[in-house]
């Protein structure tokens, strides 16, 4: 079975993320979308919200699993028997950063391969950091987020 991990903070999950996930689905038998918990970061949205949003988006696709983890991504891959890591690339600078991580991961666990998918042009400017800033200052984030996330954000603001 081809198991792939798509790690990230997904704070929040954006249309850029779902673009990569949706295109990656045909490459693997199972895709684990895993939220990495980093004690040095304070997310805007709770872990529970982010997990719920991803589960809601992919509730009808049995190939998708949602999880969270602490520690090294490569260790989590080993724990779930993932032989692949999926990463989205928006710009050349993303590739340089992601390649460095992939090279280190390959040194630690040569049996785990990193797969890069570039985002489609309409989503290449979407970054969770920008979405959080727009949201923080009352701007409209709807063009950047899946409807399930928008509904969740509206519910939490009541």
Short mmCIF file of C-alpha atoms in Angstrom, two decimals:
data_model
loop_
_atom_site.label_atom_id
_atom_site.label_comp_id
_atom_site.label_asym_id
_atom_site.label_seq_id
_atom_site.Cartn_x
_atom_site.Cartn_y
_atom_site.Cartn_z
CA UNK A 1 0.00 0.00 0.00
CA UNK A 2 1.34 3.43 -0.98
CA UNK A 3 0.88 5.56 2.15
CA UNK A 4 1.77 9.24 1.95
CA UNK A 5 2.02 11.87 4.66
CA UNK A 6 1.05 15.47 3.92
CA UNK A 7 2.36 17.36 6.96
CA UNK A 8 1.73 20.97 7.89
CA UNK A 9 0.26 23.29 10.46
CA UNK A 10 -2.82 24.01 8.34
CA UNK A 11 -3.54 27.16 10.36
CA UNK A 12 -5.91 27.29 8.51
CA UNK A 13 -6.07 24.81 5.64
CA UNK A 14 -6.34 26.84 2.43
CA UNK A 15 -7.40 26.25 -1.16
CA UNK A 16 -3.70 25.93 -1.95
CA UNK A 17 -3.44 23.00 0.46
CA UNK A 18 -6.57 21.32 -0.89
CA UNK A 19 -5.30 21.76 -4.45
CA UNK A 20 -2.15 19.80 -3.60
CA UNK A 21 -4.11 17.20 -1.62
CA UNK A 22 -6.69 16.66 -4.36
CA UNK A 23 -4.06 16.22 -7.05
CA UNK A 24 -1.94 14.00 -4.81
CA UNK A 25 -4.78 11.63 -4.07
CA UNK A 26 -4.43 9.80 -7.38
CA UNK A 27 -0.78 9.04 -6.63
CA UNK A 28 -1.31 7.15 -3.36
CA UNK A 29 -3.57 4.54 -1.81
CA UNK A 30 -3.85 6.46 1.44
CA UNK A 31 -3.04 10.08 2.24
CA UNK A 32 -2.55 11.08 5.87
CA UNK A 33 -2.99 14.80 6.41
CA UNK A 34 -1.11 15.40 9.64
CA UNK A 35 -0.94 18.55 11.69
CA UNK A 36 2.48 19.00 13.20
CA UNK A 37 2.31 20.36 16.73
CA UNK A 38 5.18 22.76 17.34
CA UNK A 39 5.53 24.06 20.91
CA UNK A 40 7.34 27.18 19.68
CA UNK A 41 4.37 28.26 17.54
CA UNK A 42 1.06 29.62 18.77
CA UNK A 43 -1.57 28.86 16.15
CA UNK A 44 -4.54 31.15 15.54
CA UNK A 45 -6.95 28.22 15.31
CA UNK A 46 -7.08 25.32 17.75
CA UNK A 47 -5.84 21.88 16.85
CA UNK A 48 -9.40 20.60 17.26
CA UNK A 49 -10.76 23.20 14.80
CA UNK A 50 -8.13 22.39 12.21
CA UNK A 51 -8.70 18.64 12.50
CA UNK A 52 -12.48 19.12 12.27
CA UNK A 53 -12.18 21.29 9.16
CA UNK A 54 -9.98 18.80 7.34
CA UNK A 55 -12.24 15.90 8.31
CA UNK A 56 -15.28 17.81 7.09
CA UNK A 57 -13.63 18.68 3.76
CA UNK A 58 -12.66 15.06 3.12
CA UNK A 59 -15.47 13.22 4.93
CA UNK A 60 -16.51 11.39 1.77
CA UNK A 61 -13.07 10.17 0.76
CA UNK A 62 -11.98 6.97 2.53
CA UNK A 63 -8.40 7.43 1.25
CA UNK A 64 -7.91 10.43 3.56
CA UNK A 65 -6.95 10.16 7.22
CA UNK A 66 -6.40 13.13 9.53
CA UNK A 67 -3.90 12.99 12.38
CA UNK A 68 -1.59 15.14 14.46
CA UNK A 69 1.90 14.53 15.73
CA UNK A 70 4.74 15.99 17.77
CA UNK A 71 8.38 15.59 16.96
CA UNK A 72 10.12 14.82 13.71
CA UNK A 73 8.00 14.37 10.62
CA UNK A 74 10.22 11.51 9.49
CA UNK A 75 9.57 9.66 12.77
CA UNK A 76 5.82 10.04 12.26
CA UNK A 77 6.21 8.63 8.75
CA UNK A 78 7.86 5.55 10.22
CA UNK A 79 5.10 5.23 12.82
CA UNK A 80 2.34 5.16 10.18
CA UNK A 81 4.38 3.22 7.57
CA UNK A 82 4.33 6.12 5.11
CA UNK A 83 6.92 5.74 2.35
CA UNK A 84 6.18 9.16 0.89
CA UNK A 85 5.94 12.77 2.06
CA UNK A 86 3.92 15.16 -0.08
CA UNK A 87 4.90 18.84 -0.17
CA UNK A 88 3.36 21.72 -2.06
CA UNK A 89 5.58 24.23 -3.84
CA UNK A 90 4.43 27.76 -4.67
CA UNK A 91 7.69 29.48 -5.57
CA UNK A 92 11.35 28.67 -6.19
CA UNK A 93 12.11 29.77 -2.62
CA UNK A 94 9.68 27.10 -1.35
CA UNK A 95 11.55 24.50 -3.36
CA UNK A 96 14.93 25.50 -1.95
CA UNK A 97 13.60 25.28 1.63
CA UNK A 98 11.69 22.05 1.06
CA UNK A 99 14.58 20.40 -0.78
CA UNK A 100 16.89 21.02 2.17
CA UNK A 101 14.39 19.30 4.47
CA UNK A 102 13.92 16.45 1.98
CA UNK A 103 17.69 15.94 1.80
CA UNK A 104 17.98 15.72 5.58
CA UNK A 105 15.01 13.34 5.74
CA UNK A 106 16.57 11.16 3.04
CA UNK A 107 19.77 10.96 5.10
CA UNK A 108 17.80 9.89 8.18
CA UNK A 109 15.41 7.54 6.36
CA UNK A 110 16.44 6.78 2.75
CA UNK A 111 13.37 4.59 2.26
CA UNK A 112 11.04 7.61 2.53
CA UNK A 113 10.72 9.71 -0.60
CA UNK A 114 9.54 13.33 -0.76
CA UNK A 115 7.22 14.21 -3.62
CA UNK A 116 6.81 17.86 -4.67
CA UNK A 117 3.69 19.16 -6.40
CA UNK A 118 3.50 22.73 -7.57
CA UNK A 119 0.32 24.64 -6.89
CA UNK A 120 -1.80 25.79 -9.77
CA UNK A 121 -1.16 29.47 -10.59
CA UNK A 122 -4.43 30.74 -9.10
CA UNK A 123 -3.38 29.44 -5.66
CA UNK A 124 0.33 30.20 -5.72
CA UNK A 125 -0.05 33.39 -3.66
CA UNK A 126 -2.13 31.82 -0.93
CA UNK A 127 -0.27 31.30 2.34
CA UNK A 128 -1.81 30.56 5.73
CA UNK A 129 0.24 33.40 7.22
CA UNK A 130 -1.35 35.91 4.84
CA UNK A 131 -4.82 34.47 5.43
CA UNK A 132 -4.36 34.80 9.20
CA UNK A 133 -3.27 38.43 8.82
CA UNK A 134 -6.26 39.26 6.61
CA UNK A 135 -8.60 37.55 9.09
CA UNK A 136 -6.96 39.20 12.12
CA UNK A 137 -7.67 42.64 10.65
CA UNK A 138 -11.24 41.90 9.58
CA UNK A 139 -10.64 41.28 5.88
CA UNK A 140 -12.51 38.79 3.72
CA UNK A 141 -10.68 35.46 3.65
CA UNK A 142 -13.38 33.59 1.72
CA UNK A 143 -11.48 33.65 -1.61
CA UNK A 144 -8.63 31.69 0.00
CA UNK A 145 -10.43 29.05 2.08
CA UNK A 146 -12.59 25.99 1.53
CA UNK A 147 -16.27 26.67 2.40
CA UNK A 148 -16.09 24.28 5.38
CA UNK A 149 -13.37 26.42 6.96
CA UNK A 150 -15.33 29.62 6.36
CA UNK A 151 -18.39 28.07 8.01
CA UNK A 152 -16.27 27.00 10.99
CA UNK A 153 -14.75 30.45 11.37
CA UNK A 154 -18.18 32.09 11.24
CA UNK A 155 -19.53 29.67 13.88
CA UNK A 156 -16.58 30.35 16.21
CA UNK A 157 -17.08 34.12 15.95
CA UNK A 158 -20.63 33.99 17.27
#
